[in-house]
Amino acid sequence: MLLIPCPYCGFPRPEIEFRHAGEAHLMRPEEPASDEAYAAFLYERENPKGIAAERWRHVHGCGRYFNALRDTVSDRILAVYKPGEVRPEVAS
Amino acid sequence: MSGFRATSGGRFDRARRVSFTFDGVAYLGHPGDTLASALMANGVSLVGRSFKYHRPRGVLAAGAEEPNALVTVDRGPGRITPNCRATEVELFEGLVARSQNRFPSLGFDLGAINSMLKPLFPAGFYYKTFMGPAINGKAKFWNRLFEPLIRRAAGLGAAPTEPDPDAYASLFAHCEVLVVGSGEAGLRAALSASENPAVRVILCEMDHDFGGWLLADPTGARFRDEAIATLRTRPNVRLLSRTQCFGLFLQGFVGLVERVTDHLADPAIDAPRERLWQVRAGRIVIATGAIERPLVFPDNDRPGVMLSSAAHILQGRYGVLPGRAIVVATATDAAYRTAFALADGGARIEAILDRRDHAGERVRAEAEARGIRVETGLTLLGTTGKKHVTGVSYAPMQNQDLRGPSQVIACDTLLVSGGFTPTLHLLSQARGSLRWDEPLSAFVPDKVPENINIAGLASGDFPPELRGAALGLLPGNDDKSALAFVDFQNDVTARDIRLATREGFRSIEHVKRYTTTGMATDQGKTSNINALSIAAESLSQSLPKTGHTTFRMPYVPVTFGTLAGAYRAELFDPIRRTPMHDLAEKRGAVFEDIGLWKRAHAFPRAGESVKAAVQRETRTVREHVGIFDASTLGKIEVTGRDAAAFLDRIYANPVANLAPGRCRYALMLNEAGFLIEDGIVARLSDQRFHITTTTGGVGKVLHLLEDYRQTEFIDLDCFLAPVTEHWAVIAVQGPKAREVIAPLIEGINVAADAMPHMTIREGRLTGVPCRLMRASFTGERGFEVNVPADFGFFAMEALLARAEGLGGGLYGLEAMHILRAEKGYIIIGQETDGTVTPHDLGLGWAMGKAPRDFIGKRGLARPDLLAKGRKQLVGLLPDDPAVVLEEGAQIILQHEPSTGIAAQGHVTSAYFSPNLGRGFALAMLKDGRNRMGEVVTIPMPGERVLARIVSPVFLDPEGRALHG
Ligand SMILES: [Zn+2]
């Protein structure tokens, strides 16, 4: 079970306090968006082997959404940060 | 009969006795015994029948790795535990245990005939035999003949049929260091880690006593006792015996199961049977020791054949000798030590048969000094005996060839030692890796995660006497020989594994599945390395290249009770009841499960069928007035300066222009443009909205709205409060709805012109604060009365009394469904399936004409969503008015379709309407709105139904009944 620190509440906490909310940093294409660009926004995801930026919600805590970097190989959370903050540089 | 209790030695309570039964026969043992040691002390060596061939089997090992001695422990109804390892079952007064997989008795087992049919049970037997032939598309032989036979003949113990009456506890724990295993290495690790009082240490041991091998070794007893005494004085140490570490997960998360009462004759009534520990450990020390391997040669499975280490433990810990005339067959020096210990205990060592050419100097000298006959450089060719071993045959070897004729030595016990395997299941579970150590002939730790240490024998750091190995089928034996068992529990032989490789299985994972080796409840703890070795040899490749199979949790079987813990029955599947539940119950409601909610399906009267009640209720609403419990509707209050702007972006409908006191039916789309939710948006004041969602959708909607509020529309200032449980909702629907509520309402003018359709007012109902909404999901004049939940029961009672005085009454969920379908009102999840747009449903009007942005707007403009030929909502009237279509039935255009014709749509809702006097349906049909009046065919069980396509609004298309 993952340990996830909440950027609002602090401390690594057990995964069961959280709910996964999909890939982070998805950008809605600028209007007018082509059908291809919009379809990519809707359906295309990175799914990397390595560091994935994802959104989580501390649903059984503060209720806030935040971003996390998770290494999909070691399955560890490497960093967490608030929405709007720049994705931090980390090594896996 | 062979085993017996020596007059001295062991670590059990020799002074006291306990009685127990095995297969109905009473025996005596001592506190501190296991069932296995007590049975052996009583001379009982036949304890089970094997899985496939029903071969007689005795105790092979000493602990969790035991493959043979599986028993059922019976503690009364619902407390029958099958497949317990007799080597782990603690003896207590009154223990009742039974052997398994035999009929009619252990001594005379009809299933043993399988043993004579062994050519019929090769590797892959199940796959080869039952893949065909199919008759009329049905695997007839499998279903009717083979499966029932095999299920009866091949199996383990039977699961209990009664519910489990025991309670199971669960707790979380945290520690800096978790030590798994309390042998010498585990004790040393715990002692050293706990010297610092700030370091919390948990030491868990699967056995009922701490010490591991030290319990069997008189020279180690003092260290063991002192270590435990020291650890007990340290407040930062928690010692858990009878506690199995069954799984290592990510980041130091560990699953332990503690057996709390199974060893007690008379457990406290409130004690849990088992306890699940979910431990988060900073560091984990794996000190799980090593497991001895048997030797693979013909008839190596007879009762009386035992692992050397198991016999050593039996003698050292329980004071029991496995037999009187013992032969030791070995590839290690350790088995010599066993022979010496048993000789000291009073057994006669007939011979030590050493597979190797030379034994270690020290053990060889001691054997000579003791006058024990030692033969070296030999192979084993078989055993004699039926239900117990009576002798062992061997022959001298030179290189890979027999060097002389075979000889037989008579004995009543054969101890075997094929080498030792470090117990590294937990390391594998933690994603560590193993490497083959050739000199040790064992897999040892390779990559070890940074939070894990391996200590003692598990690390592969073997003392010289534990080194040495005889892997695979011993030379001098071939496939024509008798059965040479590798996996004792699944009855897999050396021949099976060779056959699998000959048939083309090369991956060890495939060989495992094809032969089922290592797939029994013991997961091949004693057999995996021998199986691998035979596969590697027959594939002519090295063992490391062959690789090993994956170890998965749990290390030993874990009860469902422990994993479920308190989450059973209502705590597993909670029931939600509305505040008016008791009223519905009193009125004879038949309930229906909607998600977790209990909702009244209908209210049949005495002598009335449910069907008839639904029809009556449906008519009552249209003719008089009906009262309906709508409390399960999801409700969210949206407040704040930008609440209107926020909802305006969320909903496909314009919301910003909604005047305070007004309501609007509103649609929620996802980014792709598909409809995901509907409900009513009511504006209470400039900065306060009351919105409703579907019963099942509120959690999802709140999550979604929070997502947009927190991460997308961060420029907007508003707040969301879930208020589903705060408000009880009573729908009052029908031509007489106003008459029902008017005398009960205070502070609200409910006159038609003062409170028209789709408005909301705040006031009081019989003195209780209320939000009164003029809304209708029936097509009739309607009000939805929201009162604080605590008043729901009384409000509903008052409204019902009024309604009944006017010829009205309660109606349930099914009548509500018919009423809304008659009007063509959709239900999310019934008419929609995640691929439906508002346009498809004829709800395009809801989005308004003024240009504005909202979620799903861009999605709706995608080419596929604008394309012609999309499925659209239509009504269907079957030609035969008595017919009610099946929901989900497919719709085709031709009456006699040729094969391969695709369906053009499907039925989404179908009912019998008392108001229409016929069956009717809603459907999603390709290009449906252009097909009005056409006749379609709906295949139904046993018939084809013709139906005409009509408007989905069956009643009052102008909506006159809503108003006034
Ligand atoms: Zn938080």
Short mmCIF file of C-alpha atoms in Angstrom, two decimals, chain B residues 382-709:
data_model
loop_
_atom_site.label_atom_id
_atom_site.label_comp_id
_atom_site.label_asym_id
_atom_site.label_seq_id
_atom_site.Cartn_x
_atom_site.Cartn_y
_atom_site.Cartn_z
CA GLY B 382 12.87 -47.39 -3.84
CA THR B 383 11.13 -48.34 -0.66
CA THR B 384 9.14 -51.38 0.38
CA GLY B 385 5.97 -51.53 2.44
CA LYS B 386 2.34 -50.62 1.94
CA LYS B 387 0.89 -48.32 4.54
CA HIS B 388 4.26 -47.92 6.16
CA VAL B 389 7.81 -48.18 4.99
CA THR B 390 9.47 -51.52 5.74
CA GLY B 391 12.71 -51.12 3.89
CA VAL B 392 14.78 -49.08 1.51
CA SER B 393 16.72 -50.27 -1.52
CA TYR B 394 19.90 -48.62 -2.72
CA ALA B 395 22.78 -49.32 -5.05
CA PRO B 396 26.35 -48.06 -5.16
CA MET B 397 27.18 -45.58 -7.90
CA GLN B 398 30.21 -44.70 -9.91
CA ASN B 399 29.82 -41.38 -11.66
CA GLN B 400 26.35 -41.73 -13.19
CA ASP B 401 26.33 -45.53 -13.37
CA LEU B 402 25.30 -48.24 -10.98
CA ARG B 403 28.40 -49.87 -9.58
CA GLY B 404 26.83 -52.95 -8.09
CA PRO B 405 23.61 -54.78 -7.37
CA SER B 406 20.88 -53.16 -5.34
CA GLN B 407 20.55 -53.97 -1.69
CA VAL B 408 17.71 -53.63 0.76
CA ILE B 409 17.91 -52.52 4.36
CA ALA B 410 14.89 -53.15 6.56
CA CYS B 411 13.70 -50.22 8.63
CA ASP B 412 10.53 -48.67 10.01
CA THR B 413 11.61 -45.10 9.32
CA LEU B 414 13.53 -43.50 6.49
CA LEU B 415 14.85 -40.01 7.07
CA VAL B 416 15.83 -38.02 3.98
CA SER B 417 17.93 -34.92 3.48
CA GLY B 418 18.26 -33.57 -0.04
CA GLY B 419 19.69 -30.21 1.01
CA PHE B 420 18.28 -26.94 2.30
CA THR B 421 16.46 -24.06 0.59
CA PRO B 422 16.53 -20.57 2.12
CA THR B 423 12.96 -19.42 2.80
CA LEU B 424 12.76 -16.28 0.69
CA HIS B 425 9.09 -16.02 -0.24
CA LEU B 426 8.82 -12.69 1.57
CA LEU B 427 11.80 -11.25 -0.28
CA SER B 428 10.18 -12.16 -3.59
CA GLN B 429 6.91 -10.58 -2.51
CA ALA B 430 8.81 -7.39 -1.70
CA ARG B 431 10.16 -7.38 -5.28
CA GLY B 432 13.61 -8.49 -4.28
CA SER B 433 15.35 -10.93 -6.61
CA LEU B 434 17.08 -14.27 -6.19
CA ARG B 435 20.19 -15.75 -7.74
CA TRP B 436 21.28 -19.36 -8.06
CA ASP B 437 24.25 -20.24 -5.90
CA GLU B 438 25.88 -23.26 -7.49
CA PRO B 439 28.08 -24.41 -4.57
CA LEU B 440 25.06 -24.17 -2.28
CA SER B 441 22.62 -25.55 -4.87
CA ALA B 442 20.07 -23.02 -3.74
CA PHE B 443 18.52 -19.69 -4.65
CA VAL B 444 19.92 -16.97 -2.42
CA PRO B 445 19.11 -13.25 -2.12
CA ASP B 446 20.35 -11.11 -4.99
CA LYS B 447 18.82 -7.64 -5.08
CA VAL B 448 17.40 -6.81 -1.68
CA PRO B 449 15.23 -3.70 -1.25
CA GLU B 450 16.87 -1.06 0.91
CA ASN B 451 14.37 -1.45 3.76
CA ILE B 452 14.92 -5.20 4.06
CA ASN B 453 17.64 -7.27 5.72
CA ILE B 454 18.01 -11.01 5.39
CA ALA B 455 19.46 -12.75 8.41
CA GLY B 456 20.57 -16.27 9.24
CA LEU B 457 19.95 -19.28 7.02
CA ALA B 458 17.52 -17.32 4.83
CA SER B 459 20.49 -15.27 3.61
CA GLY B 460 22.12 -18.41 2.24
CA ASP B 461 24.88 -18.17 4.85
CA PHE B 462 24.85 -21.88 5.64
CA PRO B 463 27.15 -23.58 8.14
CA PRO B 464 29.15 -26.33 6.42
CA GLU B 465 26.92 -29.10 7.78
CA LEU B 466 23.88 -27.72 5.96
CA ARG B 467 25.64 -27.61 2.62
CA GLY B 468 25.28 -30.37 0.10
CA ALA B 469 22.46 -31.31 -2.19
CA ALA B 470 20.96 -34.11 -4.20
CA LEU B 471 18.68 -32.44 -6.70
CA GLY B 472 16.06 -33.96 -8.94
CA LEU B 473 15.42 -37.62 -9.65
CA LEU B 474 18.19 -39.72 -8.14
CA PRO B 475 20.27 -41.57 -10.78
CA GLY B 476 19.53 -45.17 -11.59
CA ASN B 477 15.82 -44.43 -11.87
CA ASP B 478 13.96 -43.69 -15.06
CA ASP B 479 10.44 -42.96 -16.22
CA LYS B 480 9.48 -46.60 -16.20
CA SER B 481 10.14 -46.78 -12.49
CA ALA B 482 7.42 -46.48 -9.94
CA LEU B 483 6.13 -43.08 -8.92
CA ALA B 484 8.89 -40.79 -7.68
CA PHE B 485 7.16 -37.86 -6.04
CA VAL B 486 8.33 -34.28 -6.34
CA ASP B 487 5.27 -32.36 -5.17
CA PHE B 488 3.72 -34.53 -2.49
CA GLN B 489 0.61 -32.44 -1.99
CA ASN B 490 -0.41 -32.29 -5.65
CA ASP B 491 0.92 -35.77 -6.44
CA VAL B 492 3.29 -34.55 -9.14
CA THR B 493 6.03 -37.02 -10.07
CA ALA B 494 9.39 -36.68 -11.78
CA ARG B 495 7.83 -38.37 -14.81
CA ASP B 496 5.08 -35.72 -15.01
CA ILE B 497 7.63 -32.93 -15.21
CA ARG B 498 9.70 -34.73 -17.85
CA LEU B 499 6.55 -35.41 -19.84
CA ALA B 500 5.61 -31.73 -19.77
CA THR B 501 9.00 -30.74 -21.19
CA ARG B 502 8.74 -33.45 -23.86
CA GLU B 503 5.35 -32.07 -24.85
CA GLY B 504 6.91 -28.71 -25.49
CA PHE B 505 6.51 -26.75 -22.29
CA ARG B 506 9.76 -24.87 -21.81
CA SER B 507 8.91 -21.97 -19.52
CA ILE B 508 8.98 -23.05 -15.89
CA GLU B 509 5.76 -21.07 -15.32
CA HIS B 510 4.06 -23.22 -17.99
CA VAL B 511 5.51 -26.45 -16.63
CA LYS B 512 4.18 -25.45 -13.24
CA ARG B 513 0.66 -24.86 -14.52
CA TYR B 514 0.60 -27.90 -16.78
CA THR B 515 1.79 -30.32 -14.11
CA THR B 516 0.35 -28.32 -11.16
CA THR B 517 3.67 -28.69 -9.36
CA GLY B 518 3.97 -26.11 -6.61
CA MET B 519 0.34 -25.11 -6.96
CA ALA B 520 -1.08 -26.85 -3.89
CA THR B 521 -1.82 -25.11 -0.61
CA ASP B 522 1.83 -25.49 0.41
CA GLN B 523 2.92 -23.69 -2.79
CA GLY B 524 5.71 -26.18 -3.25
CA LYS B 525 7.76 -25.23 -0.20
CA THR B 526 9.46 -28.65 -0.20
CA SER B 527 9.21 -29.37 -3.93
CA ASN B 528 10.02 -26.32 -6.06
CA ILE B 529 13.78 -26.80 -6.35
CA ASN B 530 13.49 -30.50 -7.21
CA ALA B 531 10.84 -29.70 -9.83
CA LEU B 532 13.03 -26.99 -11.33
CA SER B 533 16.02 -29.24 -11.36
CA ILE B 534 14.16 -32.02 -13.19
CA ALA B 535 12.77 -29.54 -15.73
CA ALA B 536 16.21 -28.01 -16.28
CA GLU B 537 17.84 -31.39 -16.72
CA SER B 538 15.25 -32.58 -19.16
CA LEU B 539 15.48 -29.34 -21.14
CA SER B 540 19.27 -29.77 -21.11
CA GLN B 541 19.80 -26.34 -19.73
CA SER B 542 21.17 -24.90 -16.53
CA LEU B 543 18.95 -24.40 -13.54
CA PRO B 544 19.46 -20.62 -13.35
CA LYS B 545 18.52 -20.37 -17.03
CA THR B 546 15.35 -22.29 -16.35
CA GLY B 547 14.57 -19.70 -13.69
CA HIS B 548 12.10 -20.03 -10.91
CA THR B 549 8.41 -19.43 -10.53
CA THR B 550 7.04 -16.40 -8.74
CA PHE B 551 6.31 -16.53 -5.04
CA ARG B 552 3.05 -14.83 -4.26
CA MET B 553 1.37 -14.02 -1.01
CA PRO B 554 0.06 -15.50 1.18
CA TYR B 555 2.97 -17.58 2.47
CA VAL B 556 0.43 -19.91 4.09
CA PRO B 557 -3.33 -20.00 3.56
CA VAL B 558 -5.09 -17.17 5.37
CA THR B 559 -8.72 -17.47 6.44
CA PHE B 560 -11.33 -15.37 4.71
CA GLY B 561 -12.51 -14.41 8.20
CA THR B 562 -9.21 -12.69 8.96
CA LEU B 563 -9.17 -10.78 5.71
CA ALA B 564 -12.81 -9.74 6.08
CA GLY B 565 -12.46 -8.83 9.76
CA ALA B 566 -15.49 -6.94 11.03
CA TYR B 567 -16.71 -6.25 7.51
CA ARG B 568 -19.40 -8.89 7.31
CA ALA B 569 -23.14 -8.72 6.71
CA GLU B 570 -24.40 -5.16 7.30
CA LEU B 571 -20.93 -3.81 7.93
CA PHE B 572 -19.78 -5.20 4.60
CA ASP B 573 -22.89 -4.16 2.70
CA PRO B 574 -24.52 -1.43 4.78
CA ILE B 575 -28.19 -0.64 4.38
CA ARG B 576 -29.38 2.95 4.03
CA ARG B 577 -32.92 3.65 5.11
CA THR B 578 -34.80 6.88 4.57
CA PRO B 579 -36.31 8.73 7.57
CA MET B 580 -39.71 7.44 6.42
CA HIS B 581 -38.66 3.80 6.16
CA ASP B 582 -40.77 2.68 9.12
CA LEU B 583 -43.86 4.32 7.70
CA ALA B 584 -43.40 2.47 4.43
CA GLU B 585 -42.83 -0.76 6.31
CA LYS B 586 -46.01 -0.22 8.35
CA ARG B 587 -47.92 0.27 5.10
CA GLY B 588 -46.77 -3.08 3.76
CA ALA B 589 -44.07 -1.86 1.39
CA VAL B 590 -42.17 -4.39 -0.69
CA PHE B 591 -38.62 -3.03 -0.76
CA GLU B 592 -36.11 -2.92 -3.55
CA ASP B 593 -32.34 -2.42 -3.21
CA ILE B 594 -31.11 0.65 -5.07
CA GLY B 595 -27.41 0.88 -4.37
CA LEU B 596 -27.26 0.70 -0.59
CA TRP B 597 -30.74 2.18 -0.21
CA LYS B 598 -33.90 0.30 0.62
CA ARG B 599 -36.63 1.87 -1.50
CA ALA B 600 -40.34 0.98 -1.46
CA HIS B 601 -41.12 -0.83 -4.71
CA ALA B 602 -44.89 -0.88 -4.12
CA PHE B 603 -47.44 -1.05 -1.32
CA PRO B 604 -49.60 -4.12 -1.94
CA ARG B 605 -52.73 -4.33 0.16
CA ALA B 606 -54.01 -7.50 1.78
CA GLY B 607 -54.70 -10.06 -0.94
CA GLU B 608 -53.29 -7.82 -3.67
CA SER B 609 -50.37 -8.89 -5.84
CA VAL B 610 -47.35 -6.60 -6.21
CA LYS B 611 -48.16 -6.22 -9.90
CA ALA B 612 -51.74 -5.20 -9.16
CA ALA B 613 -50.54 -2.76 -6.51
CA VAL B 614 -48.21 -1.08 -9.01
CA GLN B 615 -51.07 -0.65 -11.48
CA ARG B 616 -53.39 0.74 -8.81
CA GLU B 617 -50.76 3.19 -7.55
CA THR B 618 -50.03 4.38 -11.07
CA ARG B 619 -53.73 5.08 -11.70
CA THR B 620 -54.18 6.78 -8.34
CA VAL B 621 -51.55 9.40 -9.17
CA ARG B 622 -53.13 10.28 -12.50
CA GLU B 623 -56.69 10.31 -11.08
CA HIS B 624 -56.27 11.66 -7.57
CA VAL B 625 -52.93 12.16 -5.85
CA GLY B 626 -49.96 10.10 -4.76
CA ILE B 627 -47.40 10.42 -1.98
CA PHE B 628 -43.83 9.24 -2.70
CA ASP B 629 -40.67 9.05 -0.61
CA ALA B 630 -38.02 10.78 -2.73
CA SER B 631 -35.51 11.25 0.10
CA THR B 632 -32.79 9.22 -1.62
CA LEU B 633 -32.37 11.91 -4.28
CA GLY B 634 -28.87 13.36 -4.06
CA LYS B 635 -28.81 16.95 -2.80
CA ILE B 636 -25.99 19.46 -2.83
CA GLU B 637 -26.13 23.05 -1.64
CA VAL B 638 -23.99 25.44 -3.66
CA THR B 639 -23.30 28.81 -2.08
CA GLY B 640 -21.07 31.81 -2.59
CA ARG B 641 -20.56 34.90 -4.65
CA ASP B 642 -19.90 32.94 -7.84
CA ALA B 643 -22.26 30.00 -7.24
CA ALA B 644 -24.38 30.93 -10.25
CA ALA B 645 -21.38 31.38 -12.54
CA PHE B 646 -19.96 28.06 -11.36
CA LEU B 647 -23.14 26.12 -12.06
CA ASP B 648 -23.53 27.91 -15.37
CA ARG B 649 -20.26 26.33 -16.50
CA ILE B 650 -21.09 22.95 -14.97
CA TYR B 651 -24.53 22.41 -16.48
CA ALA B 652 -25.38 22.21 -20.16
CA ASN B 653 -28.34 24.47 -19.30
CA PRO B 654 -27.93 28.16 -18.65
CA VAL B 655 -28.11 28.73 -14.88
CA ALA B 656 -26.85 32.30 -14.45
CA ASN B 657 -30.11 33.71 -15.74
CA LEU B 658 -32.26 31.64 -13.36
CA ALA B 659 -34.19 34.02 -11.11
CA PRO B 660 -34.26 33.39 -7.33
CA GLY B 661 -37.29 31.24 -6.52
CA ARG B 662 -37.09 29.43 -9.86
CA CYS B 663 -36.04 25.85 -10.72
CA ARG B 664 -34.71 24.33 -13.90
CA TYR B 665 -34.35 20.74 -15.10
CA ALA B 666 -30.65 20.55 -15.87
CA LEU B 667 -28.23 18.21 -17.64
CA MET B 668 -24.64 17.49 -16.76
CA LEU B 669 -22.29 16.32 -19.52
CA ASN B 670 -18.75 15.04 -19.40
CA GLU B 671 -15.96 16.65 -21.42
CA ALA B 672 -16.69 14.25 -24.25
CA GLY B 673 -20.22 15.64 -24.57
CA PHE B 674 -22.12 12.65 -23.20
CA LEU B 675 -24.91 12.98 -20.67
CA ILE B 676 -23.83 11.75 -17.22
CA GLU B 677 -26.35 13.24 -14.78
CA ASP B 678 -29.62 15.13 -14.59
CA GLY B 679 -31.48 16.85 -11.81
CA ILE B 680 -33.09 20.08 -10.72
CA VAL B 681 -31.24 23.30 -10.08
CA ALA B 682 -33.23 25.51 -7.68
CA ARG B 683 -32.10 29.03 -6.92
CA LEU B 684 -33.02 29.94 -3.35
CA SER B 685 -31.39 33.35 -3.44
CA ASP B 686 -28.78 35.23 -5.36
CA GLN B 687 -25.90 33.24 -3.83
CA ARG B 688 -27.58 29.99 -2.75
CA PHE B 689 -28.59 27.01 -4.89
CA HIS B 690 -30.18 23.70 -3.97
CA ILE B 691 -29.37 21.12 -6.64
CA THR B 692 -30.52 17.53 -6.91
CA THR B 693 -28.84 14.52 -8.48
CA THR B 694 -29.85 10.93 -9.15
CA THR B 695 -29.93 8.61 -6.14
CA GLY B 696 -26.78 6.79 -7.11
CA GLY B 697 -24.92 9.70 -8.67
CA VAL B 698 -24.45 12.14 -5.83
CA GLY B 699 -21.04 10.92 -4.68
CA LYS B 700 -19.64 11.01 -8.20
CA VAL B 701 -21.18 14.43 -8.88
CA LEU B 702 -19.80 15.95 -5.71
CA HIS B 703 -16.33 14.57 -6.53
CA LEU B 704 -16.60 16.04 -10.02
CA LEU B 705 -17.87 19.43 -8.87
CA GLU B 706 -15.09 19.64 -6.27
CA ASP B 707 -12.59 18.80 -8.99
CA TYR B 708 -13.78 21.67 -11.18
CA ARG B 709 -14.11 24.02 -8.22
#
